[in-house]
PDB file of C-alpha atoms in Angstrom:
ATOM      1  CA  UNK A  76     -59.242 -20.415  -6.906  1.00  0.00           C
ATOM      2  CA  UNK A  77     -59.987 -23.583  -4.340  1.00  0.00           C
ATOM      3  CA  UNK A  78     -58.743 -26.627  -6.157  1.00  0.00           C
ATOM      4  CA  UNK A  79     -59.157 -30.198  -3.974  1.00  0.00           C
ATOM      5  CA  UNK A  80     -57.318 -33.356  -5.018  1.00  0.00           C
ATOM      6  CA  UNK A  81     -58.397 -36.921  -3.552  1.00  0.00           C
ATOM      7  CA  UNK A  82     -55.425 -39.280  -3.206  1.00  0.00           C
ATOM      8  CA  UNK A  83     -55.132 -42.542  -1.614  1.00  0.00           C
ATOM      9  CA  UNK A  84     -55.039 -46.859  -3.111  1.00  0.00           C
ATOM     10  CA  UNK A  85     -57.383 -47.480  -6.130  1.00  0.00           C
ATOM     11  CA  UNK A  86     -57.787 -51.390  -5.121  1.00  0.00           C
ATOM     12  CA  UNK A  87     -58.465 -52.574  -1.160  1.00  0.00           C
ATOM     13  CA  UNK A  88     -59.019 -55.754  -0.442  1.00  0.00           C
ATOM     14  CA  UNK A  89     -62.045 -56.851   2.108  1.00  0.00           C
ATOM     15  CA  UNK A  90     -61.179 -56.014   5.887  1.00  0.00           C
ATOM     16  CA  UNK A  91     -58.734 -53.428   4.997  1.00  0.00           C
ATOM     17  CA  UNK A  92     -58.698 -49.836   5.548  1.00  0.00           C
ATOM     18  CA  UNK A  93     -59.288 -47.414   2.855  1.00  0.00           C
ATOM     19  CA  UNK A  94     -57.343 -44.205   3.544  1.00  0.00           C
ATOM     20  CA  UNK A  95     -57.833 -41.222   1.860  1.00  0.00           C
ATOM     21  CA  UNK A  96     -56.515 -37.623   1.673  1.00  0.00           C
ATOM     22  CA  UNK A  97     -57.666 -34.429   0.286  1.00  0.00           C
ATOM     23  CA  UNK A  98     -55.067 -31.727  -0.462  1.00  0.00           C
ATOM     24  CA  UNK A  99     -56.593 -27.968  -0.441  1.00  0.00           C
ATOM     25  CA  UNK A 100     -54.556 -25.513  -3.038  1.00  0.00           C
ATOM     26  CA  UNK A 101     -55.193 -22.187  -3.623  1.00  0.00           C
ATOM     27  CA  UNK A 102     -56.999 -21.010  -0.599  1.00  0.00           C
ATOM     28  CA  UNK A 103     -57.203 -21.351   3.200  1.00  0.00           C
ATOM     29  CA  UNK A 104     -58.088 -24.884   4.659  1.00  0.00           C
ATOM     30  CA  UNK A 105     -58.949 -22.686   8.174  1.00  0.00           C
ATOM     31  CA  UNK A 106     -62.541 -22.025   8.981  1.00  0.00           C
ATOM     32  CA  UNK A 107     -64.222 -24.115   6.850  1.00  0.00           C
ATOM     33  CA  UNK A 108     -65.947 -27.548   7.269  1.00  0.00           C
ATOM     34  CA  UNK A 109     -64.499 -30.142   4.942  1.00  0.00           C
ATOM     35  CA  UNK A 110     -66.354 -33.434   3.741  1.00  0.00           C
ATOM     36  CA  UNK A 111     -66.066 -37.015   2.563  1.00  0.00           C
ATOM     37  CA  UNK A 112     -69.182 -38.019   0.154  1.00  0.00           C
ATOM     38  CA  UNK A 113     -69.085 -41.270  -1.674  1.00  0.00           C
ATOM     39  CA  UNK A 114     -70.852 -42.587  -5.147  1.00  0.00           C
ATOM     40  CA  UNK A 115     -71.356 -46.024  -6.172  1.00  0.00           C
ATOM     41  CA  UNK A 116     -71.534 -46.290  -9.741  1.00  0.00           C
ATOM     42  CA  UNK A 117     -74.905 -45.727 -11.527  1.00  0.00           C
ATOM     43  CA  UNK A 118     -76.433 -44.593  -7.982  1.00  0.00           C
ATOM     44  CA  UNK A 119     -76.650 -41.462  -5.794  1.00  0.00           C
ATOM     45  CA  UNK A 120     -74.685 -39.328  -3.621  1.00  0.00           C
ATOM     46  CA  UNK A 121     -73.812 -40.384  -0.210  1.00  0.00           C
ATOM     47  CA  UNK A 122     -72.322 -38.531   2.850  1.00  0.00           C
ATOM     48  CA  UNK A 123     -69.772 -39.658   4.845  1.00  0.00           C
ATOM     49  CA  UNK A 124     -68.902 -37.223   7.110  1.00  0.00           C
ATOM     50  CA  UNK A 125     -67.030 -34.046   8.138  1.00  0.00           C
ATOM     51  CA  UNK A 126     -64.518 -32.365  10.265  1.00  0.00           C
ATOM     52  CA  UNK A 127     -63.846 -28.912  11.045  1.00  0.00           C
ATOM     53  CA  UNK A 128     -60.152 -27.420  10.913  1.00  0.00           C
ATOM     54  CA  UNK A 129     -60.670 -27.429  15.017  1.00  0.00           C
ATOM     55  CA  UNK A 130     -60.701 -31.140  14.090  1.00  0.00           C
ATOM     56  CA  UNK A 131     -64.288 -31.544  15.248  1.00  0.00           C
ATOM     57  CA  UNK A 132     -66.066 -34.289  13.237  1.00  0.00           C
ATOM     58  CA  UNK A 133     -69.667 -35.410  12.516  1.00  0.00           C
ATOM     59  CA  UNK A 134     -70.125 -38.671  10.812  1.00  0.00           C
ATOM     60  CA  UNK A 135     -73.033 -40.669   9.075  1.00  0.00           C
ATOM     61  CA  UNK A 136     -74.662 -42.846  12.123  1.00  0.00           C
ATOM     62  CA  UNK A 137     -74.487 -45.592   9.527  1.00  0.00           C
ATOM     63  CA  UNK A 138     -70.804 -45.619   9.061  1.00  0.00           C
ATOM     64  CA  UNK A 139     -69.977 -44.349  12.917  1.00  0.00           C
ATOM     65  CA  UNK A 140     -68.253 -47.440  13.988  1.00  0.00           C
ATOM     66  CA  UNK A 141     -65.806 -47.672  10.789  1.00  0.00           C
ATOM     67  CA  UNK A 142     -64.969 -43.700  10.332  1.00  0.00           C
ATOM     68  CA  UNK A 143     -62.491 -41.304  11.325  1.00  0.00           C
ATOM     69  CA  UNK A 144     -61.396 -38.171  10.044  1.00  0.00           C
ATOM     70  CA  UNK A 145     -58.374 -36.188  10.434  1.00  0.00           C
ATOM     71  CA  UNK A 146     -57.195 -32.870   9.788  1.00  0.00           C
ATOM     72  CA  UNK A 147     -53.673 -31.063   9.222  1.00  0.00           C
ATOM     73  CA  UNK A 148     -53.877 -27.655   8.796  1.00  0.00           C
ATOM     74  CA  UNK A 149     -50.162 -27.242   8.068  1.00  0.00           C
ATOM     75  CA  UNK A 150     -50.237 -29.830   5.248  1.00  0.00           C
ATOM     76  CA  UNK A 151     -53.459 -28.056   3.966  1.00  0.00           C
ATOM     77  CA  UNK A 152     -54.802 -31.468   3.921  1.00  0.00           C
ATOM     78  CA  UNK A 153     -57.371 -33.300   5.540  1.00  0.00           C
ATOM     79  CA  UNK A 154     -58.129 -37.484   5.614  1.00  0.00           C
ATOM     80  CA  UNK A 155     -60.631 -40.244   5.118  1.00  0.00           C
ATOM     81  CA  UNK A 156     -59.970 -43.649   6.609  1.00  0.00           C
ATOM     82  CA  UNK A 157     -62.667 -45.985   6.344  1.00  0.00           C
ATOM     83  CA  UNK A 158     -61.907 -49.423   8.269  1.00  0.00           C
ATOM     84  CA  UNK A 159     -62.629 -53.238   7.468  1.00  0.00           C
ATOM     85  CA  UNK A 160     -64.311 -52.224   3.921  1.00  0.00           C
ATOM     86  CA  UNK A 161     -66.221 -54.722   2.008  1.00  0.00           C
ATOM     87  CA  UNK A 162     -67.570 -54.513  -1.672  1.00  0.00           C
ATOM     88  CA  UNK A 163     -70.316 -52.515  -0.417  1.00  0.00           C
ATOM     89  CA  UNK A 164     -67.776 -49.965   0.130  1.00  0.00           C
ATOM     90  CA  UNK A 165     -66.736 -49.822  -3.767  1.00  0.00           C
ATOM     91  CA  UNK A 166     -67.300 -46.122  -4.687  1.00  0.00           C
ATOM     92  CA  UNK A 167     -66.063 -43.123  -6.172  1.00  0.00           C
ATOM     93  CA  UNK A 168     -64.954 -40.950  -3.131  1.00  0.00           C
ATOM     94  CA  UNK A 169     -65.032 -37.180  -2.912  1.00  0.00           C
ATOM     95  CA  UNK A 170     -63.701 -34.489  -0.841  1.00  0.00           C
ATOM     96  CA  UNK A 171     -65.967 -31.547  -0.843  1.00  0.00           C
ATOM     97  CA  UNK A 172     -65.875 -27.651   1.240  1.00  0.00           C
ATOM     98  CA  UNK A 173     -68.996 -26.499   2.571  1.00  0.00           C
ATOM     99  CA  UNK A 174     -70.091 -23.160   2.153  1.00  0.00           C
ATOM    100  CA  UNK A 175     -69.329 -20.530   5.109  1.00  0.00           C
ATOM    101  CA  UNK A 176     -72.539 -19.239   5.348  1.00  0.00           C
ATOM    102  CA  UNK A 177     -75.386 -20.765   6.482  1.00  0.00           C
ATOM    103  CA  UNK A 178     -76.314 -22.841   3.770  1.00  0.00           C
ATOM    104  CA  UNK A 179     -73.359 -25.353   3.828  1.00  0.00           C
ATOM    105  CA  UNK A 180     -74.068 -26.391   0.633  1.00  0.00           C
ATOM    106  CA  UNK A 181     -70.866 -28.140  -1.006  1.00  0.00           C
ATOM    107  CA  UNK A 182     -69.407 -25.489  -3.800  1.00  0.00           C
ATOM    108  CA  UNK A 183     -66.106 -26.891  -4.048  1.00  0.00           C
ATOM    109  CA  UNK A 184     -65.365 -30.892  -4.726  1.00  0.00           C
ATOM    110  CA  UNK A 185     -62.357 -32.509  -5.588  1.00  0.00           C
ATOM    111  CA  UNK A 186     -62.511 -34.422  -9.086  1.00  0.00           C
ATOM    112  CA  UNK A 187     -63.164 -38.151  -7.091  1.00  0.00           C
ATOM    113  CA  UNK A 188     -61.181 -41.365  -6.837  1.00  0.00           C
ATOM    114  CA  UNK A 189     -62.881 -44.198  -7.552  1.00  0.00           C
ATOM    115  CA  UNK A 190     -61.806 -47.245  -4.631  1.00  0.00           C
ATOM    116  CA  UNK A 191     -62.599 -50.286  -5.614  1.00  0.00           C
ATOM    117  CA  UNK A 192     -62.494 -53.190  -2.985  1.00  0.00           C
ATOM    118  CA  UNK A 193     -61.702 -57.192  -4.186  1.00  0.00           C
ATOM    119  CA  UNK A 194     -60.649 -60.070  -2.982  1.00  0.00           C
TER     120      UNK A 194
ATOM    121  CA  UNK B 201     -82.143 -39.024   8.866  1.00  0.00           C
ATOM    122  CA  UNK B 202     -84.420 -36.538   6.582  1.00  0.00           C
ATOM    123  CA  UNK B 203     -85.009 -38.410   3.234  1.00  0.00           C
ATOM    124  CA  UNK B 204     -84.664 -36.247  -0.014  1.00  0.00           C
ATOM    125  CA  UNK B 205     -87.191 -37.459  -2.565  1.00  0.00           C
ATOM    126  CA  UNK B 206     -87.170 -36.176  -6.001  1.00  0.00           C
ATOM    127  CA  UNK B 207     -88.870 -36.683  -8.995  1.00  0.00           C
ATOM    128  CA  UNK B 208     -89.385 -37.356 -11.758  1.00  0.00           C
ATOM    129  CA  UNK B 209     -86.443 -39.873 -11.725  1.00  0.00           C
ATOM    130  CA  UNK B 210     -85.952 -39.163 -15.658  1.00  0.00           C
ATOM    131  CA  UNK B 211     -87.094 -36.612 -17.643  1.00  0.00           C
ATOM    132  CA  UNK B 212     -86.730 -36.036 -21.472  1.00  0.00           C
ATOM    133  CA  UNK B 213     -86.719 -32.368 -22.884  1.00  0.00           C
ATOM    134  CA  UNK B 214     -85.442 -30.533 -25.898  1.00  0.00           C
ATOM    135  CA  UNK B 215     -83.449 -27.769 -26.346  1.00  0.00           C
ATOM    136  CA  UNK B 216     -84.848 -24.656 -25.903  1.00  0.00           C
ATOM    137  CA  UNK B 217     -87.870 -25.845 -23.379  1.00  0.00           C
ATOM    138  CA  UNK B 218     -88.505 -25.122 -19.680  1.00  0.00           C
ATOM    139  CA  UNK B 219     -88.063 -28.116 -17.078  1.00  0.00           C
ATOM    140  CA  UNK B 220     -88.779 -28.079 -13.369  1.00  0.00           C
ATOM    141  CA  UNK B 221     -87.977 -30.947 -11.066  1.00  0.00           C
ATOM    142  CA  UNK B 222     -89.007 -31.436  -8.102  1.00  0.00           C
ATOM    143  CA  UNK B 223     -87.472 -32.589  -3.987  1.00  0.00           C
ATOM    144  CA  UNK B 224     -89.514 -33.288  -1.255  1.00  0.00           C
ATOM    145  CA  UNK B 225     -87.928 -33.580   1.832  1.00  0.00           C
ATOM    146  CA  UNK B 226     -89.183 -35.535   4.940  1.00  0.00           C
ATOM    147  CA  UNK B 227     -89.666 -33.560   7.351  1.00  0.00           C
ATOM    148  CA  UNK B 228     -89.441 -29.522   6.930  1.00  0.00           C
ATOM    149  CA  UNK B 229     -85.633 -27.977   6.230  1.00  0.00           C
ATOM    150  CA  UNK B 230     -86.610 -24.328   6.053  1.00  0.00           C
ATOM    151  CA  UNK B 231     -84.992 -23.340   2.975  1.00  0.00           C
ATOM    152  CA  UNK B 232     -81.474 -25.685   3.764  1.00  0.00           C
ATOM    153  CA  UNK B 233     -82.053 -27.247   0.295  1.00  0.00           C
ATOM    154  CA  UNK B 234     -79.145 -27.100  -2.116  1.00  0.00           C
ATOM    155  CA  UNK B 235     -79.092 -28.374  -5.794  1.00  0.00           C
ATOM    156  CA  UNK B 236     -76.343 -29.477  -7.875  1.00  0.00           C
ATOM    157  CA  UNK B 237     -75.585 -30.616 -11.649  1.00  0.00           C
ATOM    158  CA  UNK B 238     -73.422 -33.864 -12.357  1.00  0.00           C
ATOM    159  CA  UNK B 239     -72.180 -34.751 -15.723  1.00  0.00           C
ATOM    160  CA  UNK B 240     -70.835 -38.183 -17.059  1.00  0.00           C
ATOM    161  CA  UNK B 241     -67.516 -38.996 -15.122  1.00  0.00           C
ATOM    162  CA  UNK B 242     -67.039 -35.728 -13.594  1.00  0.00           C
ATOM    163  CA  UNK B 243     -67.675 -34.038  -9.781  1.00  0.00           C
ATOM    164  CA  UNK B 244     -71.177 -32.422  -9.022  1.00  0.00           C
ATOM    165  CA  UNK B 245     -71.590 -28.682  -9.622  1.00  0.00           C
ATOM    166  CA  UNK B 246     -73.213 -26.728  -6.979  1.00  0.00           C
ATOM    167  CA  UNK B 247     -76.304 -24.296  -9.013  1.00  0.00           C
ATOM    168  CA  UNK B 248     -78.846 -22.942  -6.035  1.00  0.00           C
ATOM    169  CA  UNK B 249     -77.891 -22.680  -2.181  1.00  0.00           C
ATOM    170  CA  UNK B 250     -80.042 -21.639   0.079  1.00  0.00           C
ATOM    171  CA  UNK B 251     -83.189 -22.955  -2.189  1.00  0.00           C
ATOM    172  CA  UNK B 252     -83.354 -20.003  -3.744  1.00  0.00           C
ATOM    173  CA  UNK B 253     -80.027 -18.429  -4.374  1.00  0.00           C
ATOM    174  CA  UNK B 254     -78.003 -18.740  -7.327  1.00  0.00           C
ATOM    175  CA  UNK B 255     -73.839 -19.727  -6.819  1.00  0.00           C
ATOM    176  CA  UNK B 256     -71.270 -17.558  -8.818  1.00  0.00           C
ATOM    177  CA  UNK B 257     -70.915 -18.054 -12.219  1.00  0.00           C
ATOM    178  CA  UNK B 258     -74.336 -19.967 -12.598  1.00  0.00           C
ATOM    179  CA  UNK B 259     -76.008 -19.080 -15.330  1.00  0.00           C
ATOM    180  CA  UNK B 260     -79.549 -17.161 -14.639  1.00  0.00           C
ATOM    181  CA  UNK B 261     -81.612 -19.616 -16.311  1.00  0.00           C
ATOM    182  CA  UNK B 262     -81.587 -21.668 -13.431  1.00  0.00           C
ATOM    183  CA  UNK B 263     -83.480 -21.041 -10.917  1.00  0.00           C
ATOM    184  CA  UNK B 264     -84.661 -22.401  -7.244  1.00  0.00           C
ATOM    185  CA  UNK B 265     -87.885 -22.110  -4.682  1.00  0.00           C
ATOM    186  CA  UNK B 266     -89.378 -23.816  -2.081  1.00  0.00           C
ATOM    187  CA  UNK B 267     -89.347 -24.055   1.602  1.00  0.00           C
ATOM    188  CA  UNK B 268     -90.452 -26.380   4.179  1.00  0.00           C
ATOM    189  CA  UNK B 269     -90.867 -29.612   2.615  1.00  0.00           C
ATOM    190  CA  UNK B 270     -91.443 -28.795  -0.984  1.00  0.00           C
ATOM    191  CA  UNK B 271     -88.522 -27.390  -3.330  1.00  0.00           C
ATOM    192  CA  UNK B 272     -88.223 -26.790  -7.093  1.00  0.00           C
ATOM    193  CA  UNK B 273     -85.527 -26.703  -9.782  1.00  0.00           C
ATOM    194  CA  UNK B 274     -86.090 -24.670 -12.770  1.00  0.00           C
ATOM    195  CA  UNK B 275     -84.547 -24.521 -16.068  1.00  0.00           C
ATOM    196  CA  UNK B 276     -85.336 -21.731 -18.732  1.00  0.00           C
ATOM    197  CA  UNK B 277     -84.692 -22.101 -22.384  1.00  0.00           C
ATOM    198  CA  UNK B 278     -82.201 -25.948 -22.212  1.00  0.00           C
ATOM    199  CA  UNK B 279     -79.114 -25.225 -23.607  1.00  0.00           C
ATOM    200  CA  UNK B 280     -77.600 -29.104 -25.168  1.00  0.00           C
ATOM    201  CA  UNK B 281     -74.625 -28.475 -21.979  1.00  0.00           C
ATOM    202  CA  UNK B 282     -77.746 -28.791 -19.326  1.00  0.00           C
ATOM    203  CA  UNK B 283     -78.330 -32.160 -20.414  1.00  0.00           C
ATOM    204  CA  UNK B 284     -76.789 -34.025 -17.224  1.00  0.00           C
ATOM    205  CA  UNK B 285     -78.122 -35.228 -13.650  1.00  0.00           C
ATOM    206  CA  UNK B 286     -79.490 -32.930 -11.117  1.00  0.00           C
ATOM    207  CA  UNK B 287     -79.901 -33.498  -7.130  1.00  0.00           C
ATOM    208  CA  UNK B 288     -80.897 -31.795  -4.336  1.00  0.00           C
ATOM    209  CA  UNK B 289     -79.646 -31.929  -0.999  1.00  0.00           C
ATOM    210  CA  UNK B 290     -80.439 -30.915   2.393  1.00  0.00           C
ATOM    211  CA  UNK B 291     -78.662 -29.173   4.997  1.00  0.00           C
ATOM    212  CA  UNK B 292     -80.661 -28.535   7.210  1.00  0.00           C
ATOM    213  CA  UNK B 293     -79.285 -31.758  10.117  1.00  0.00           C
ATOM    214  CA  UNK B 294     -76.530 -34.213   9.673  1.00  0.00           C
ATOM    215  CA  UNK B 295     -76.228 -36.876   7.837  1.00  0.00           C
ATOM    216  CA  UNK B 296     -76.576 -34.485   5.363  1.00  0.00           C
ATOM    217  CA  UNK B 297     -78.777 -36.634   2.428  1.00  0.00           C
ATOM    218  CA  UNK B 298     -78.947 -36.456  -0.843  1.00  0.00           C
ATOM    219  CA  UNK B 299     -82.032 -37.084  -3.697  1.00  0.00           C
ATOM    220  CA  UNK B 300     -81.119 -40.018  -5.421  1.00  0.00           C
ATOM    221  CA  UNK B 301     -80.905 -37.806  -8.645  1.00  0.00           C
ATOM    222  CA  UNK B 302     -83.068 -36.991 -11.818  1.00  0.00           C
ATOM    223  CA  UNK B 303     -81.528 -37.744 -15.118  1.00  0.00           C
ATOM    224  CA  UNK B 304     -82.587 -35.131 -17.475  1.00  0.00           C
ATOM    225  CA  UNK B 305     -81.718 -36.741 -21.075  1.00  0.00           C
ATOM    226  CA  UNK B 306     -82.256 -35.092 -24.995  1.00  0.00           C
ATOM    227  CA  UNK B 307     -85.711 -35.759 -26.283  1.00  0.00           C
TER     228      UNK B 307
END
């Protein structure tokens, strides 16, 4: 079965960049899109973005300028960084796979790493 | 964006009853609605895709319908594992947005 795992720094300070990777086991990283979704403790879920293994990306409008996302299919991995992060940033972070089929809904998520950003 | 609104916010039930909560999305998604169970500490599940259709190993008392605007998630018979926090989410358009969740607590 699927299994993601988030890794990347617990503790950023502000203006940093908050890198992230997701490692995909047990199945193929090809063909699928892969996301980034984000949740602040006690609130809701939050979407950051996604990239297809052709690398082609789509990112929330509201965190555009900050965003990129990578992919390496031969490292079955794919990557978060999130640039000049403040305490508004301070979330648990997950990597999620979209369903193939039309609905895209997200049926596989990593287990979340929560980022925490202080001065 | 589309904004996912769903409600109640919090809901109280006891084991054994029927629940249905509710997502209203702001502007019509077909049937691109997708709902998912999170528990205490731990990654959201993924029940309904498709608004209506049930993911593997879900069990049957959960159910989904709706299209357009106007979705529902039902619950037959709460088992004490159900008790946890449920949102929906649309994928109809990126950003894909989520409702900002209903807590469903032990009455």
């Amino acid at each position: 079965q699927v299994q993601l795992q988030e890794s990347g720094p617990g503790l950023l300070k502000p203006s940093e960049t908050l890198s992230l990777t997701c490692t995909v086991s047990g199945g193929s990283i090809s063909g699928y899109y892969w996301s980034w979704i984000r949740q602040p403790a006690g609130k809701g879920l939050y979407w950051i973005g996604r990239i297809y293994t052709s690398g082609s990306t789509n990112y929330n409008p509201s965190l555009k300028s900050r965003v990129t996302m990578s992919v390496d299919t031969s490292k079955h991995q794919f990557s978060l960084d999130l640039r000049s992060v403040t305490a508004a940033d301070t979330a648990v972070y997950y990597c999620a796979r979209a369903r193939e089929d039309q609905s895209r809904a997200f049926d596989i998520w990593g287990q979340g790493t929560m980022v925490t950003v202080s001065s | 964006d589309i904004q996912m609104t769903q409600s109640p916010s919090s809901l109280s039930a006891s084991v054994g009853d029927r629940v249905t909560i509710t997502c209203r999305a702001s502007q019509s998604i077909s049937t691109y609605l997708n709902w998912y169970q999170q528990k205490p500490g731990k990654a959201p599940k993924l029940l309904i895709y498709g608004a209506s259709s049930l993911q593997s190993g879900v069990p049957s008392r959960f159910s989904g319908s709706g299209s357009g605007t106007d979705f529902t998630l039902t619950i037959n018979s709460l088992q004490p594992e159900d008790f946890a926090t449920y949102s929906c989410q649309q994928s109809y358009s990126t950003p894909r947005t989520f409702g900002q969740g209903t807590k469903l607590e032990i009455k």
